[in-house]
XYZ file of C-alpha atoms in Angstrom:
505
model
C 14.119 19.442 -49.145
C 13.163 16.550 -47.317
C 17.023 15.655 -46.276
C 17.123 19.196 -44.875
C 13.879 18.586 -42.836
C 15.146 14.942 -41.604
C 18.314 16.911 -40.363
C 16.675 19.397 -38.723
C 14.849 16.991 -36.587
C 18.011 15.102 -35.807
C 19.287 18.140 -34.318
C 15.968 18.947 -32.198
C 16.495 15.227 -31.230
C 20.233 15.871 -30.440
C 18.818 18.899 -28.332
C 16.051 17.211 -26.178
C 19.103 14.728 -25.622
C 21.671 17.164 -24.312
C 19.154 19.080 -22.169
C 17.855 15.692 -21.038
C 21.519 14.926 -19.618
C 22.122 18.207 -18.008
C 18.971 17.283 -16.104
C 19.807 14.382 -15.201
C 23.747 15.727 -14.525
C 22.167 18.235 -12.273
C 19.773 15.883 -10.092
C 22.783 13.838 -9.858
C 24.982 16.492 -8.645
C 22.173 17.540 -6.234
C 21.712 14.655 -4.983
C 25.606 14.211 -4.170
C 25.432 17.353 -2.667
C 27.673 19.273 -5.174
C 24.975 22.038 -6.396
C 21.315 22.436 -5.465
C 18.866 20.672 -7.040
C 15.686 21.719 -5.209
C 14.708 24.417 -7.720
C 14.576 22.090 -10.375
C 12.865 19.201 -8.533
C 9.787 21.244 -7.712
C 9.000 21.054 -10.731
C 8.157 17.403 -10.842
C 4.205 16.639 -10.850
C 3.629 14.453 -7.093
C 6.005 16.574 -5.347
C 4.288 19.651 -6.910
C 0.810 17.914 -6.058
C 1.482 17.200 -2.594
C 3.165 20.795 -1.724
C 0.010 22.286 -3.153
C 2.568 24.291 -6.179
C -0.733 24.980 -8.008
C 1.679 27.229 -10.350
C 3.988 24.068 -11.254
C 1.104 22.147 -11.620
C -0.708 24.227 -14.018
C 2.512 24.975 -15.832
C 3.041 21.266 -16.866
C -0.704 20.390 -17.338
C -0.608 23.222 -20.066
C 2.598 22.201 -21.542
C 1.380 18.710 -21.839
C -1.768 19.943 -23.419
C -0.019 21.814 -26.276
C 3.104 19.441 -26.696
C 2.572 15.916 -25.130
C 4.981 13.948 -22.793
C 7.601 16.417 -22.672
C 7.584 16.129 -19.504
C 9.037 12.185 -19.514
C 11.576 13.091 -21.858
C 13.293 16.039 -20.440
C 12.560 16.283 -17.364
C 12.102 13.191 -15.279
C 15.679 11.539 -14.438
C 14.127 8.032 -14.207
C 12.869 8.440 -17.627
C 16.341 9.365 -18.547
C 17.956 6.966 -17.025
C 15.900 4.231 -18.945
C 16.992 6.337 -22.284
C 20.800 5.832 -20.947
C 20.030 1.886 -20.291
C 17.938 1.349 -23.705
C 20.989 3.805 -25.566
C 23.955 1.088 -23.910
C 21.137 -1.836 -25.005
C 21.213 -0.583 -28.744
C 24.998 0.031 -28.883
C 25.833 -3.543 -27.687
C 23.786 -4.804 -30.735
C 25.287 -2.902 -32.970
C 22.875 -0.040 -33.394
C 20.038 -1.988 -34.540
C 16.096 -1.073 -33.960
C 14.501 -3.887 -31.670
C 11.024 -2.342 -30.878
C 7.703 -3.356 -32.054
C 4.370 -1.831 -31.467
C 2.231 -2.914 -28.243
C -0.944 -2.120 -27.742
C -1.845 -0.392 -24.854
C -1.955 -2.009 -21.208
C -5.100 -0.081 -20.014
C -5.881 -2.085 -17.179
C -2.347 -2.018 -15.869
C -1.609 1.338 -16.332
C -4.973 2.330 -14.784
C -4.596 0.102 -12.333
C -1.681 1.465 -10.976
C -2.889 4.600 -10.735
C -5.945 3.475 -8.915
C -3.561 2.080 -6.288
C -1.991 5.459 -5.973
C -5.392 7.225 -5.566
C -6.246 4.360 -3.022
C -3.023 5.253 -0.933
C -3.664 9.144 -1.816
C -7.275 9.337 -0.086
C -6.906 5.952 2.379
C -3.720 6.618 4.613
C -1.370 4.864 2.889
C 1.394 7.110 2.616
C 3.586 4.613 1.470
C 1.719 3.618 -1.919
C 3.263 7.786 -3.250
C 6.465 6.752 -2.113
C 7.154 3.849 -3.864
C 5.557 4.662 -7.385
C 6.544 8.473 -7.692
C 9.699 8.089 -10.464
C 11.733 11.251 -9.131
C 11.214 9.925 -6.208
C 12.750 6.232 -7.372
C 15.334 7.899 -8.793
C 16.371 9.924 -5.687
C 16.541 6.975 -3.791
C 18.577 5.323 -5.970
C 21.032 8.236 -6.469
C 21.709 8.601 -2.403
C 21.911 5.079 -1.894
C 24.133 3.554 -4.794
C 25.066 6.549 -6.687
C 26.247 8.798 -4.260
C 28.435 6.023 -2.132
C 30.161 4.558 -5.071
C 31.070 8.177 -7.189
C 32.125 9.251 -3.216
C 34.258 5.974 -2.561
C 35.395 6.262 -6.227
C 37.092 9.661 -5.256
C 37.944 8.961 -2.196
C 40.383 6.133 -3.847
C 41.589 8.049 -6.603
C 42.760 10.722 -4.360
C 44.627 7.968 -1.926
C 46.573 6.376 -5.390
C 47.214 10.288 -6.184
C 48.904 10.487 -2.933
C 50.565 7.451 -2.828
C 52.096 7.844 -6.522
C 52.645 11.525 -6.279
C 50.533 12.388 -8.950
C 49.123 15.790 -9.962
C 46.496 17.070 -7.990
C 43.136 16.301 -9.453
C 41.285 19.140 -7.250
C 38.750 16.245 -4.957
C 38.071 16.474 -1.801
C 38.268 13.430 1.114
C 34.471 12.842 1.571
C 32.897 10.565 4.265
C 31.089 7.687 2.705
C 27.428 7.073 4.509
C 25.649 4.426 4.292
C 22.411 4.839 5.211
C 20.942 0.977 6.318
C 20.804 -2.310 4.470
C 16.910 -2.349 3.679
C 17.469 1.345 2.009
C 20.067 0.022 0.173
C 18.786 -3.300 -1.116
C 15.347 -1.854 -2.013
C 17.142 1.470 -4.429
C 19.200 -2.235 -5.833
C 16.062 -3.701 -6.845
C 14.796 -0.721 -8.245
C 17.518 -0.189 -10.105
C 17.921 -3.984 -11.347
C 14.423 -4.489 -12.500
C 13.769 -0.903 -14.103
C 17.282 -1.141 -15.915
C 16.507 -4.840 -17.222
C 12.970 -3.610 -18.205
C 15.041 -0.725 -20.431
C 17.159 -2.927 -22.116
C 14.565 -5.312 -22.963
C 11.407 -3.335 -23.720
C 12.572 0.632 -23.380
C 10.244 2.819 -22.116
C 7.799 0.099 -20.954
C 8.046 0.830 -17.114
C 6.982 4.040 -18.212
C 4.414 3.394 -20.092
C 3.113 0.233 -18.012
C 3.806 0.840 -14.555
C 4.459 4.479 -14.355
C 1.477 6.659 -12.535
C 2.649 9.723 -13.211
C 3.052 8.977 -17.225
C -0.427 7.495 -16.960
C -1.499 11.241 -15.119
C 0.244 12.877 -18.164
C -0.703 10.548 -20.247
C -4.434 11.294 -20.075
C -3.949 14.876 -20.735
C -1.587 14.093 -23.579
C -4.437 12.632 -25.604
C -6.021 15.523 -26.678
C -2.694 17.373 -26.942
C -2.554 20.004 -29.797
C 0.526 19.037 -31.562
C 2.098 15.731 -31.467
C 3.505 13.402 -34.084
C 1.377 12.384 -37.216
C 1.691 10.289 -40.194
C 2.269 12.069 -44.196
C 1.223 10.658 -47.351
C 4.455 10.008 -47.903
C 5.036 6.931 -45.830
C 5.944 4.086 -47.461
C 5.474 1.728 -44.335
C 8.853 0.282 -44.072
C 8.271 -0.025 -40.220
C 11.552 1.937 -39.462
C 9.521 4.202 -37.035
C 8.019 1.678 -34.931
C 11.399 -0.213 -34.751
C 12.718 2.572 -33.312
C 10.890 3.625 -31.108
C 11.037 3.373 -27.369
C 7.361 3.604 -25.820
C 6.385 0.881 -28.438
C 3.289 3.064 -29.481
C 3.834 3.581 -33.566
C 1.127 1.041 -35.157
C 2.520 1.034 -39.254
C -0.113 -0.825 -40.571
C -3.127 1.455 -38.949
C -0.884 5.054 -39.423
C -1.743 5.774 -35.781
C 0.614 6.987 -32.596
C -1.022 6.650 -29.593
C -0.618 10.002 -28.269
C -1.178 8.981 -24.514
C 2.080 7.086 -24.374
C 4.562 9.066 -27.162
C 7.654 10.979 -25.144
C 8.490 13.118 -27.680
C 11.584 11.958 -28.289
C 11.697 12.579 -31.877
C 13.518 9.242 -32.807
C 10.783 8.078 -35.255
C 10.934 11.408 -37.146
C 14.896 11.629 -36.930
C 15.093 8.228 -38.132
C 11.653 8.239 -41.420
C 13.862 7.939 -44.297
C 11.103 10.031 -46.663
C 10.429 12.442 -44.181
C 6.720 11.290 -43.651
C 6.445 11.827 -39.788
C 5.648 15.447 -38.913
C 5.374 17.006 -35.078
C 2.114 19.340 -35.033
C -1.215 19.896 -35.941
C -2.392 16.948 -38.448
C -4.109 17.893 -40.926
C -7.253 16.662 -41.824
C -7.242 14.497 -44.611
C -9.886 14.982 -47.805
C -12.075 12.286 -49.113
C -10.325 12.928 -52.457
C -7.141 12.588 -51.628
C -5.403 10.355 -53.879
C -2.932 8.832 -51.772
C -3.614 5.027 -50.800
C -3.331 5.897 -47.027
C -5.764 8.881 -47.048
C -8.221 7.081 -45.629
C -6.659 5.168 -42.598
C -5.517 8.361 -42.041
C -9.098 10.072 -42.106
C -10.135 7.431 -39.984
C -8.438 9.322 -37.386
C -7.005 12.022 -37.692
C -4.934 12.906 -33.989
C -3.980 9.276 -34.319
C -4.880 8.835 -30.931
C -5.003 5.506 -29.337
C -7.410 3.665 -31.524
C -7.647 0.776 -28.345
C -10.130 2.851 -25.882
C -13.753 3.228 -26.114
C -15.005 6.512 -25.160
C -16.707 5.139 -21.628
C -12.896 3.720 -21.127
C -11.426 7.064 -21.991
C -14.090 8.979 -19.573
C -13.115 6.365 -16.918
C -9.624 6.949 -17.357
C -9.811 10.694 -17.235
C -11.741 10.461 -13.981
C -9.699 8.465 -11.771
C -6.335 10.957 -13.015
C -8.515 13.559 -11.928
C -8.860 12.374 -8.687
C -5.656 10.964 -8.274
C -4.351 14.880 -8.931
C -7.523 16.210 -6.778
C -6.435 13.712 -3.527
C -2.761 14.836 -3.922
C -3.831 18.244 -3.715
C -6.009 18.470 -0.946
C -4.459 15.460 0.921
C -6.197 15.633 4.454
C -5.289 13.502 7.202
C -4.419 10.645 5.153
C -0.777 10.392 6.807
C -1.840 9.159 10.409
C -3.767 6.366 9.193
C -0.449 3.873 9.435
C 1.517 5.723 12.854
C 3.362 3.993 15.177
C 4.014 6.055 18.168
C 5.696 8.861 15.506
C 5.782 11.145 18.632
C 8.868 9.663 19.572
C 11.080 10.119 16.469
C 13.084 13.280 15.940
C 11.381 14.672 12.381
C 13.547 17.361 10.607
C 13.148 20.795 11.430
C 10.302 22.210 9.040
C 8.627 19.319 9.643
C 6.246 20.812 11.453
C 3.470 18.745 12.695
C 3.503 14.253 11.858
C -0.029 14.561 9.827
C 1.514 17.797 7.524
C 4.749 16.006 7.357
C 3.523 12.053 6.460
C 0.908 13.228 3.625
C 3.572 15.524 1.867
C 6.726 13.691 1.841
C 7.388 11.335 -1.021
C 11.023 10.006 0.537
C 13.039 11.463 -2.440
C 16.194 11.534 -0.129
C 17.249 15.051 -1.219
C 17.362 16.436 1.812
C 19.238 13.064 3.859
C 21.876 13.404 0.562
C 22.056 17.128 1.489
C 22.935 17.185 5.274
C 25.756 18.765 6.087
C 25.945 16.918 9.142
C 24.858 13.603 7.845
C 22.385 13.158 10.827
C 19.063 12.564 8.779
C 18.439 8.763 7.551
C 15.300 6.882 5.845
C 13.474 5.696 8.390
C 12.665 1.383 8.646
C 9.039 1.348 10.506
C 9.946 3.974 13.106
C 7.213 5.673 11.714
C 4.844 2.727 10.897
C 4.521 0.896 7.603
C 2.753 4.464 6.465
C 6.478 6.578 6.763
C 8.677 4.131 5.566
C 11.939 5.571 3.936
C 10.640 9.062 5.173
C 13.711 10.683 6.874
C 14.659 11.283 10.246
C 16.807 12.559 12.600
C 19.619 10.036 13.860
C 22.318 11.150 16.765
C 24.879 8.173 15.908
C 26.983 10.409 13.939
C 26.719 14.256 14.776
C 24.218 16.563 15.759
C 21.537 18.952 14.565
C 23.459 22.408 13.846
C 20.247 24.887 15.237
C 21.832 27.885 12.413
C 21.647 24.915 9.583
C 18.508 25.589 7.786
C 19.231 23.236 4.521
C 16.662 20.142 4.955
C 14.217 23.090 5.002
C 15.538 24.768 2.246
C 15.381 22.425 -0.694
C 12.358 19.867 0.787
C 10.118 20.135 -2.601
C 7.149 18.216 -1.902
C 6.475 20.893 0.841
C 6.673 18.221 3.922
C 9.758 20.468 5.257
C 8.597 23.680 5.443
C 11.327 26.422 5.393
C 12.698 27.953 8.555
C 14.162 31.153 9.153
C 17.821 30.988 10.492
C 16.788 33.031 13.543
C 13.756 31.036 13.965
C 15.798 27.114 13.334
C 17.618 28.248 16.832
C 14.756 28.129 19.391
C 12.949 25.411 16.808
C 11.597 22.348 19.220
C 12.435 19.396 17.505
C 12.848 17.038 20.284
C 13.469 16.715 24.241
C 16.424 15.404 25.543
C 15.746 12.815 28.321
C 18.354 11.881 30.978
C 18.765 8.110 32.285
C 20.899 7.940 35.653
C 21.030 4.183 35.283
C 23.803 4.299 32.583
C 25.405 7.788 33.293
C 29.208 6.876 33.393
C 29.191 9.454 36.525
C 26.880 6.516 37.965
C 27.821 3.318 36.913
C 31.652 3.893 36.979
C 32.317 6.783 38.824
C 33.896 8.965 36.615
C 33.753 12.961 36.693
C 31.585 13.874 33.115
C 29.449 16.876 31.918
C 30.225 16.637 28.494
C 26.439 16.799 27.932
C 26.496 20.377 29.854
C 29.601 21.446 27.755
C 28.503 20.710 24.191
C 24.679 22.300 25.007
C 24.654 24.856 22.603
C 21.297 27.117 23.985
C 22.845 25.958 27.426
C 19.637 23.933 28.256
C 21.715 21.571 30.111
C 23.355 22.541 33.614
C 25.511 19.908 36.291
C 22.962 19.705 39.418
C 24.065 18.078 42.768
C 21.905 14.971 43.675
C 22.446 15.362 47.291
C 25.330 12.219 47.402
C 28.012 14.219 46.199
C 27.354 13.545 42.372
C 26.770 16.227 39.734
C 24.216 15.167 37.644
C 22.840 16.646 34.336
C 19.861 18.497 34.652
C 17.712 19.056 31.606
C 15.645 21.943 31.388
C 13.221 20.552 29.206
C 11.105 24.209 28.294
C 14.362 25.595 27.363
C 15.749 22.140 25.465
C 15.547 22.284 21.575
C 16.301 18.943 20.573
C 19.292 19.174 18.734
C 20.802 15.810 20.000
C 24.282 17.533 20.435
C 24.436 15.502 24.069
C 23.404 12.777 22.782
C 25.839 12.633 20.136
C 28.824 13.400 22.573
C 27.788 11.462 25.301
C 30.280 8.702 26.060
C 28.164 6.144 27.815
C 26.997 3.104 25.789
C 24.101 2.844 25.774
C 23.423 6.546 25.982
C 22.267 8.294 28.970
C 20.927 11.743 27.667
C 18.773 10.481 24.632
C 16.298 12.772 21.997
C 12.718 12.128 21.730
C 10.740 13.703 18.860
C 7.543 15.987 19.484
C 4.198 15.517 17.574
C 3.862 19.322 17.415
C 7.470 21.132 16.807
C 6.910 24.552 18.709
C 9.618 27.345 19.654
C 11.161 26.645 22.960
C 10.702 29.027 25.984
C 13.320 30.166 27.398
């Protein structure tokens, strides 16, 4: 009977597994810009939190309340991606269990999430963007990812060409690269958090993590979660395997607040003694030599916290999830002159924009146009990595409503098609002083011809030029004269607006 029980949980192990990879296939699809991932991603707990998704919220506050950390396991693609790591880690050594229980790192883990409620409630916009995980793991798709599966493709279809092989159905796609600093920082994300996995496992998670520290607190008094039988025999086969490092054998506890639910430590008991549910509660007769450690505590919750540590804890995650929520004008408090970048259409106003957007790079991997790029300090050391509009390489279609569309933090608000076309994102500025009609007397107007809303008409100066003329009411920003102007540098140029408004015509 027990056999049959031990393979049943190696198949709901094998199951959180496979779903675990299509999420994680599908984030990295979506974040290649093969299918769309924004349905799924609103469903992760800052981005939720900071677009005010009280139903997404609630949804995984409850589901962590009956089941635990489901949430890490299934659904978070950095928490995946450290399974992958720790799963290449245990195959190299030949399949062999290498964990050991730690006790819990309360003032680290708490610490970090003070740090995020600091940035939440004290204008630093930046603190959410570097310690949400999705967000980490977005960044690291669009910037390494993305370029090498692209340039990968890109190759194979050049030796398919060249050695008239069969057709392997790809498609020639443009590789972007989106600036060295971008670049270097997803590296060093994805160097330390990968090293961390095949050392430790989950311990980034578990350590540094805010949002496993969020769920964390509320998996503590989860319903069901893993519990010790009479049956164990304490051959520490549980805690060896186990990736968050939270099984203590000799006490019979699992701290609650830091188990993932993967179901290893069941899938691997060899008597069956590990059980996911409602423990039950142990009698003072019972005659089996670990009846009592188990009576001692019977949730086998974290046996490290004292209660005033435990109210402490809950507090500050309440806050941290009540300053997310109502957010305020927290996204101004590190500007530098953001009136004059080009913000993506949605983005309606700097303040709504800075406090939502967590710089997951969904929507710069998404451009159709590949205009939209993490931003260095254009925005102040408050927006870094937040996207933004860049001319260099095409221009802002006004029917393309897809930044808008899949946004899921909220900080792009959708735009009707109709609306996107009369949208003011920007004002196009002229500069006579390097006009090529000016400076080397050619005949242009390129900037007139490629105006789309025809904001643009060729004025006589009064010296026999024709000059662009920029009806700036009428202008929305689209950069398409920017893009196509020939002069270097260039002399029609798109400024952002604080406010973006419909243009009058």
């Amino acid at each position: 009977m027990k056999k049959h029980i031990a393979a049943g949980w190696r198949y709901v192990r094998y199951g959180r597994i496979v779903l675990g990879w299509i999420v994680m296939s599908t984030f990295l699809l979506g974040f290649l810009g093969v299918v769309d991932a924004s349905a799924l991603a609103r469903w992760h707990l800052l981005p939720a939190l900071l677009a005010g998704n009280v139903l997404a919220v609630i949804v995984l506050v409850l589901l962590t309340l009956c089941f635990g950390r489901v949430y890490c396991s299934v659904l978070c693609p950095l928490g995946l991606w450290q399974d992958f790591v720790s799963c290449l880690a245990e195959r190299r050594k030949g399949g062999r269990r290498r964990y050991a229980y730690r006790q819990e790192s309360w003032k680290l883990r708490y610490g970090v999430l003070a740090v995020l409620v600091l940035g939440l409630l004290g204008g630093a916009a930046a603190v959410p963007l570097l310690l949400d995980p999705y967000t980490i793991f977005g960044r690291i798709a669009t910037h390494l990812f993305a370029p090498a599966i692209h340039s990968g493709a890109n190759q194979l279809i050049r030796w398919q060409m060249a050695y008239d092989g069969p057709d392997l159905g790809l498609a020639h796609t443009d590789v972007v690269t989106f600036g060295t600093i971008a670049v270097l920082v997803a590296a060093a994300y994805l160097v330390v958090i990968s090293v961390v996995a095949w050392r430790h496992g989950r311990l980034y998670c578990q350590a540094f993590c805010p949002v496993g520290t969020l769920l964390g607190t509320v998996s503590r008094h989860a319903v069901l979660h893993l519990h010790f039988g009479a049956d164990c025999i304490s051959c520490g086969l549980c805690a060896k395997s186990c990736p968050s490092s939270c099984i203590d054998v000799p006490h019979h506890r699992i701290d609650a607040s830091r188990c993932i639910d993967c179901f290893t430590c069941v899938a691997t008991c060899p008597k069956g003694a590990l059980s996911f549910g409602r423990p039950p509660v142990a009698s003072a007769a019972t005659p089996n030599r670990h009846a009592g450690k188990i009576a001692s505590n019977p949730a086998n919750a974290a046996p490290d916290l004292t209660r005033r540590q435990m109210i402490a804890g809950s507090a500050l995650a309440a806050l941290a999830a009540a300053g997310a929520l109502t957010k305020g004008s927290r996204g101004t408090a590190f500007a530098a002159s953001p009136a004059k970048v080009v913000r993506p259409p949605g983005a309606l106003s700097y303040a709504a924009f800075s406090e939502r957007c967590t710089g997951c790079h969904l929507c710069v991997a998404s451009c159709p146009q590949g205009i939209l790029r993490p931003a260095n300090l254009e925005y102040g050391l408050g927006g870094i990595f937040q996207p933004r509009l860049d001319f260099t390489d095409g221009y802002c279609d006004p029917a393309c409503t897809r930044c808008s569309d899949i946004c899921p933090a909220g900080a792009i608000t959708p735009v009707a098609p109709e609306k996107k076309k009369t949208l003011k994102i920007g004002t196009a500025l002229y500069r006579p002083d390097t006009c090529v009609i000016l400076t080397e007397g050619r005949t242009c107007g390129h900037c007139a011809e490629v105006c789309p809303i025809h904001a643009i008409e060729m004025a006589d100066d009064g010296n026999g030029h024709l000059l662009p003329k920029v009806h700036h009411r009428r202008c929305i920003g689209c950069g398409s004269c920017e893009y196509h102007c020939p002069a270097q540098p260039k002399a029609i140029r798109v400024v952002g607006k604080e406010e973006q408004t419909p243009a009058r015509t």
